[in-house]
Coordinates of C-alpha atoms in Angstrom, one line a residue:
M1 CA 0.0 0.0 0.0
Q2 CA 2.8 2.5 0.9
S3 CA 4.5 1.9 -2.4
H4 CA 1.4 3.0 -4.3
I5 CA 1.1 6.0 -2.1
D6 CA 4.7 7.0 -2.8
R7 CA 4.2 6.6 -6.6
C8 CA 1.1 8.7 -6.5
R9 CA 2.5 11.3 -4.2
K10 CA 2.7 14.2 -6.7
A11 CA -0.8 13.5 -8.1
F12 CA -2.2 13.4 -4.6
D13 CA -0.5 16.7 -3.8
D14 CA -2.0 18.2 -6.9
I15 CA -5.5 17.2 -5.6
V16 CA -4.7 18.5 -2.2
R17 CA -3.9 21.9 -3.8
L18 CA -7.2 21.9 -5.6
I19 CA -9.1 21.3 -2.4
D20 CA -7.0 23.9 -0.6
E21 CA -8.1 26.5 -3.2
A22 CA -11.8 25.5 -3.3
Q23 CA -14.6 26.5 -1.0
T24 CA -17.5 24.7 -2.7
I25 CA -16.8 21.0 -3.5
V26 CA -19.0 18.4 -5.2
I27 CA -18.2 14.7 -5.1
C28 CA -20.0 12.4 -7.5
A29 CA -19.6 8.8 -8.9
H30 CA -21.0 7.1 -12.0
I31 CA -24.6 6.4 -12.9
N32 CA -26.2 3.2 -11.5
S33 CA -24.0 3.8 -8.4
D34 CA -22.8 0.6 -6.7
G35 CA -21.2 0.0 -3.3
D36 CA -17.8 1.2 -4.5
A37 CA -19.2 4.4 -6.0
L38 CA -21.3 5.2 -2.9
G39 CA -18.8 4.1 -0.3
S40 CA -16.0 6.0 -2.0
T41 CA -18.1 9.2 -2.4
L42 CA -19.1 9.2 1.3
A43 CA -15.7 8.3 2.6
L44 CA -14.0 11.1 0.5
S45 CA -16.5 13.6 1.9
E46 CA -15.7 12.6 5.4
I47 CA -12.0 12.8 4.7
I48 CA -12.3 16.3 3.4
A49 CA -14.4 17.3 6.4
A50 CA -11.8 15.9 8.8
R51 CA -8.8 17.5 7.1
W52 CA -10.3 20.8 5.9
E53 CA -12.7 22.6 8.2
G54 CA -15.2 25.0 6.7
K55 CA -15.3 23.5 3.2
E56 CA -18.8 23.2 1.7
V57 CA -18.9 19.6 0.5
T58 CA -21.9 18.1 -1.4
C59 CA -22.3 14.4 -2.2
L60 CA -24.3 13.8 -5.3
M61 CA -26.2 10.9 -6.8
P62 CA -25.9 11.2 -10.6
D63 CA -29.3 9.6 -11.1
K64 CA -32.7 10.7 -9.9
G65 CA -34.2 8.6 -7.2
E66 CA -33.2 7.3 -3.8
V67 CA -30.0 5.6 -2.6
P68 CA -30.4 1.9 -3.2
R69 CA -31.9 0.2 -0.1
I70 CA -29.0 -2.1 0.6
Y71 CA -26.6 0.8 0.9
R72 CA -28.7 3.1 3.1
F73 CA -26.9 1.7 6.2
L74 CA -23.7 3.4 5.1
P75 CA -22.6 6.3 7.4
D76 CA -23.9 9.6 6.1
S77 CA -25.8 8.1 3.2
D78 CA -28.6 10.5 3.9
R79 CA -26.3 13.3 2.8
L80 CA -26.5 12.2 -0.9
I81 CA -28.7 14.4 -3.0
S82 CA -29.7 14.1 -6.7
A83 CA -27.5 16.0 -9.1
C84 CA -30.5 17.8 -10.6
D85 CA -31.2 19.4 -7.2
Y86 CA -27.7 21.1 -7.1
T87 CA -27.9 24.5 -8.9
G88 CA -24.6 26.1 -8.1
D89 CA -21.3 26.2 -10.0
P90 CA -18.8 24.5 -7.7
D91 CA -15.2 25.5 -7.3
L92 CA -14.2 21.8 -7.5
F93 CA -15.9 18.7 -8.9
I94 CA -14.3 15.4 -7.8
C95 CA -15.2 12.3 -9.7
V96 CA -14.8 9.0 -7.8
D97 CA -15.0 5.5 -9.4
L98 CA -15.1 6.9 -12.9
S99 CA -13.0 8.9 -15.3
A100 CA -15.4 9.4 -18.3
P101 CA -17.8 12.4 -17.8
S102 CA -20.3 10.7 -20.1
R103 CA -21.1 8.3 -17.2
L104 CA -22.0 11.1 -14.8
G105 CA -25.6 11.2 -16.1
E106 CA -27.5 14.3 -14.7
A107 CA -24.2 15.5 -13.2
E108 CA -22.2 15.8 -16.4
E109 CA -23.4 19.4 -17.1
L110 CA -22.3 20.3 -13.5
F111 CA -18.9 18.7 -14.1
R112 CA -18.5 21.0 -17.2
R113 CA -19.5 24.1 -15.2
A114 CA -17.1 23.5 -12.3
K115 CA -14.1 25.7 -12.1
K116 CA -11.7 22.8 -11.4
R117 CA -12.0 19.0 -11.7
A118 CA -10.3 16.1 -10.0
I119 CA -10.5 12.3 -10.4
L120 CA -9.9 9.4 -8.0
D121 CA -10.5 6.2 -9.9
H122 CA -9.5 2.7 -10.9
H123 CA -11.0 2.3 -14.3
P124 CA -8.7 2.4 -17.3
C125 CA -8.6 5.8 -19.0
D126 CA -6.2 7.1 -21.6
D127 CA -7.1 10.8 -21.3
P128 CA -8.6 11.8 -17.9
Q129 CA -10.5 15.1 -18.2
A130 CA -9.3 16.7 -15.0
D131 CA -6.9 19.3 -13.6
A132 CA -5.5 16.6 -11.3
F133 CA -6.1 12.9 -11.1
V134 CA -5.1 9.5 -9.7
V135 CA -6.3 6.7 -12.0
R136 CA -4.9 3.3 -11.0
P137 CA -6.4 0.3 -12.8
S138 CA -4.4 -2.1 -10.8
A139 CA -6.5 -1.2 -7.7
A140 CA -9.4 -3.5 -7.0
A141 CA -11.7 -0.7 -6.1
A142 CA -11.9 3.1 -6.1
G143 CA -12.1 2.7 -2.3
I144 CA -8.5 1.6 -2.3
V145 CA -7.4 4.8 -4.0
V146 CA -9.5 6.9 -1.6
A147 CA -8.0 5.0 1.4
E148 CA -4.5 5.8 0.0
F149 CA -5.4 9.4 -0.3
A150 CA -6.4 9.5 3.3
L151 CA -3.2 7.9 4.4
H152 CA -1.2 10.4 2.2
L153 CA -2.9 13.1 4.2
G154 CA -1.7 11.5 7.4
L155 CA -5.3 11.3 8.5
D156 CA -6.5 9.1 11.4
I157 CA -9.2 7.2 9.6
S158 CA -12.4 7.1 11.6
A159 CA -14.7 4.1 11.9
D160 CA -17.3 5.8 9.6
I161 CA -14.6 6.3 6.9
A162 CA -13.4 2.8 7.3
Q163 CA -16.9 1.3 7.0
N164 CA -17.7 3.2 3.8
L165 CA -14.3 2.1 2.3
F166 CA -14.7 -1.5 3.4
C167 CA -18.1 -1.7 1.7
A168 CA -16.5 -0.2 -1.4
I169 CA -13.8 -2.9 -1.6
T170 CA -16.1 -5.8 -0.6
T171 CA -18.7 -5.1 -3.2
D172 CA -16.2 -4.4 -6.1
T173 CA -14.4 -7.7 -5.4
G174 CA -17.6 -9.7 -5.1
R175 CA -17.0 -10.4 -1.5
F176 CA -13.3 -11.1 -2.3
Q177 CA -14.2 -13.7 -4.8
Y178 CA -13.4 -12.0 -8.1
Q179 CA -10.0 -12.1 -9.9
N180 CA -9.3 -8.5 -8.7
A181 CA -9.2 -9.7 -5.0
D182 CA -5.5 -9.5 -4.8
A183 CA -3.1 -9.1 -1.8
E184 CA -3.5 -5.4 -1.8
A185 CA -7.3 -5.7 -1.5
F186 CA -7.0 -7.9 1.5
D187 CA -4.2 -5.7 3.0
V188 CA -6.3 -2.5 2.8
A189 CA -9.5 -4.4 4.0
S190 CA -7.6 -5.7 7.0
F191 CA -6.3 -2.2 7.7
L192 CA -9.9 -0.8 7.6
V193 CA -11.2 -3.4 10.0
S194 CA -8.4 -2.4 12.4
R195 CA -9.8 1.2 12.1
G196 CA -13.4 0.2 13.0
A197 CA -15.0 -1.3 9.8
N198 CA -17.6 -4.0 10.6
P199 CA -17.5 -6.7 7.9
S200 CA -20.5 -8.5 9.4
E201 CA -22.6 -5.4 9.1
V202 CA -21.7 -4.9 5.5
S203 CA -22.5 -8.5 4.7
L204 CA -25.8 -8.4 6.6
H205 CA -27.1 -5.3 4.7
V206 CA -25.7 -6.0 1.3
Y207 CA -25.9 -9.8 1.0
Q208 CA -28.2 -11.1 3.7
S209 CA -31.2 -8.7 3.7
F210 CA -33.1 -9.6 0.6
Q211 CA -36.7 -8.9 0.4
L212 CA -39.1 -11.6 -0.5
A213 CA -39.9 -9.8 -3.8
F214 CA -36.3 -10.0 -4.8
L215 CA -36.0 -13.7 -4.0
H216 CA -39.0 -14.3 -6.3
L217 CA -37.3 -12.3 -9.0
K218 CA -34.1 -14.3 -8.5
S219 CA -36.0 -17.5 -8.9
A220 CA -37.3 -16.3 -12.3
V221 CA -33.8 -15.3 -13.4
M222 CA -32.4 -18.6 -12.3
G223 CA -35.1 -20.5 -14.2
R224 CA -34.1 -18.7 -17.4
I225 CA -30.3 -19.2 -17.3
T226 CA -29.1 -20.4 -20.7
T227 CA -25.7 -21.3 -22.0
F228 CA -24.3 -20.4 -25.4
S229 CA -21.2 -21.3 -27.4
H230 CA -20.7 -24.8 -26.0
G231 CA -21.4 -23.7 -22.4
R232 CA -18.7 -21.0 -22.4
I233 CA -21.2 -18.2 -22.0
A234 CA -24.1 -18.2 -19.5
Y235 CA -26.8 -15.6 -19.6
S236 CA -30.2 -14.6 -18.2
Y237 CA -32.4 -11.6 -17.9
A238 CA -35.1 -9.7 -16.0
T239 CA -37.9 -7.8 -17.7
Q240 CA -40.0 -4.8 -16.5
A241 CA -42.9 -7.3 -16.3
D242 CA -40.9 -9.4 -13.9
L243 CA -40.3 -6.4 -11.7
A244 CA -44.0 -5.4 -11.8
R245 CA -45.1 -9.0 -11.0
T246 CA -42.7 -9.6 -8.1
G247 CA -42.6 -6.1 -6.7
A248 CA -38.8 -6.1 -6.8
S249 CA -36.9 -2.8 -7.3
L250 CA -34.6 -2.1 -10.2
D251 CA -31.6 -1.3 -8.0
E252 CA -31.8 -4.8 -6.5
C253 CA -31.0 -6.5 -9.8
D254 CA -27.3 -5.8 -10.1
G255 CA -26.2 -8.7 -7.9
L256 CA -28.1 -11.2 -10.1
V257 CA -25.1 -11.4 -12.5
D258 CA -23.4 -13.4 -9.8
V259 CA -26.2 -16.0 -10.0
V260 CA -25.5 -16.4 -13.7
R261 CA -21.7 -16.4 -13.1
S262 CA -22.1 -19.5 -10.9
V263 CA -22.8 -21.8 -13.8
E264 CA -20.3 -24.6 -13.9
G265 CA -18.0 -24.6 -17.0
S266 CA -19.0 -21.1 -18.1
E267 CA -16.2 -18.5 -18.7
V268 CA -18.3 -15.4 -19.2
A269 CA -21.6 -14.4 -17.6
L270 CA -24.1 -11.9 -19.0
F271 CA -27.1 -10.5 -17.1
L272 CA -29.6 -8.2 -18.8
K273 CA -32.4 -6.1 -17.2
E274 CA -35.0 -4.0 -18.9
V275 CA -35.1 -0.4 -17.7
P276 CA -37.6 2.4 -18.4
N277 CA -37.3 4.5 -21.6
G278 CA -36.8 1.4 -23.8
E279 CA -33.3 0.5 -22.7
V280 CA -31.6 -2.6 -21.5
R281 CA -28.6 -2.6 -19.1
G282 CA -26.1 -5.4 -19.3
N283 CA -23.7 -6.7 -16.7
L284 CA -20.7 -8.8 -17.8
R285 CA -18.4 -10.9 -15.7
S286 CA -15.4 -12.9 -16.6
K287 CA -14.6 -16.0 -14.6
T288 CA -11.1 -16.5 -16.0
G289 CA -8.4 -14.1 -17.2
R290 CA -10.4 -13.1 -20.3
D291 CA -10.9 -9.3 -20.7
I292 CA -14.5 -8.6 -21.4
S293 CA -14.2 -4.8 -21.1
G294 CA -13.7 -4.4 -24.9
V295 CA -17.1 -6.0 -25.5
A296 CA -18.7 -3.5 -23.1
R297 CA -17.0 -0.6 -24.8
A298 CA -18.2 -1.8 -28.2
L299 CA -21.7 -1.7 -26.8
G300 CA -21.3 1.9 -25.5
G301 CA -20.3 1.0 -22.0
G302 CA -17.0 0.2 -20.1
G303 CA -15.5 -1.1 -17.0
H304 CA -12.8 -3.6 -16.0
A305 CA -11.3 -6.7 -17.6
A306 CA -13.4 -9.0 -15.3
A307 CA -16.4 -6.8 -14.6
S308 CA -18.0 -4.4 -17.1
G309 CA -21.4 -3.1 -18.2
F310 CA -23.3 -1.3 -20.9
T311 CA -26.7 0.2 -21.8
I312 CA -28.3 -0.1 -25.2
K313 CA -31.6 1.0 -26.8
G314 CA -34.0 -1.8 -27.5
D315 CA -35.4 -4.9 -25.8
I316 CA -33.8 -8.1 -24.4
D317 CA -33.7 -9.8 -27.8
D318 CA -31.9 -6.8 -29.2
A319 CA -29.4 -6.9 -26.4
L320 CA -28.7 -10.6 -26.8
S321 CA -28.3 -10.2 -30.5
A322 CA -25.7 -7.5 -30.0
A323 CA -23.8 -9.0 -27.1
L324 CA -23.6 -12.7 -27.7
P325 CA -21.8 -12.6 -31.0
L326 CA -19.2 -10.2 -29.6
L327 CA -18.6 -12.5 -26.6
K328 CA -18.4 -15.6 -28.8
D329 CA -15.9 -13.8 -31.1
L330 CA -13.8 -12.8 -28.1
L331 CA -13.7 -16.4 -26.7
D332 CA -13.0 -17.8 -30.2
Q333 CA -10.2 -15.4 -30.8
E334 CA -8.5 -15.9 -27.5
E335 CA -8.9 -19.7 -27.8
A336 CA -7.2 -19.5 -31.3
E337 CA -4.4 -17.4 -29.9
E338 CA -3.8 -19.8 -27.0
G339 CA -3.7 -22.7 -29.5
T340 CA -1.1 -20.8 -31.6
D341 CA 1.0 -20.2 -28.5
R342 CA 0.9 -23.8 -27.5
S343 CA 2.0 -24.9 -31.0

């Protein structure tokens, strides 16, 4: 952990200077905010409040609507407001868990209006649009980058900061089951527990408090799981009709990709969900070392090698017709390359 802090020292110092010079600061993550996005946003707000007295810090939700139910236990989650309710021009806009402004949703216009911009992220980005940034794709979660920023400041991390960051790392590593759950992720998580993070509370709220409506939806999704390309690709979906019938909420669907991911012998998992306005959101997961982020980018999305997503116009059939051939081509190409290497 210390080695990464040392390598990012100048970039962290640049962000410190931006915060020093700013009075009004906005922090915002990507649309369809997950545990890493929300935990990192809230933790960074608490870090700034602890280090800089008198700053006006606002935590934004890029989407309209409430904080997802499973994340409302996070300390200070009630401070999150919708971006459309913020009308000022902030001195500093800080992006966490994203580098592409196009994924800011309602907050993108505010990002453009801000006097200065900073980024703390772990998604690959060739050209971060910011005055200062730390973008480290080797980090398992944005929460790790935010934790390192706090340590760079010499801050005594509080239990609330630790809890938010632990949730960020836990969710982005799939409870430390994904390929990105490396030694650093465990090292930072252990450090956060020593500072007051409560793993059982995170697990209880995020993974063990499902409403009956969600479990009925999960049953429907499990019953639809299908394999493609000789079992290498597993996929399923949820429709708006499913949500209406079961009473499950849209924000509860994200974890269903892990149900699809559990199919024996599959290498890639695809979960689709219909959303309002005639769109379908797709979640992709790789179970091996295969990089599925290129498929997500080809469909207008992005993400990591092992976990990516996209949104397209159309229905479930349109989404399957677009995604499945790309995934098959990816697996076929990599299989051919592996065969060439062996020969």
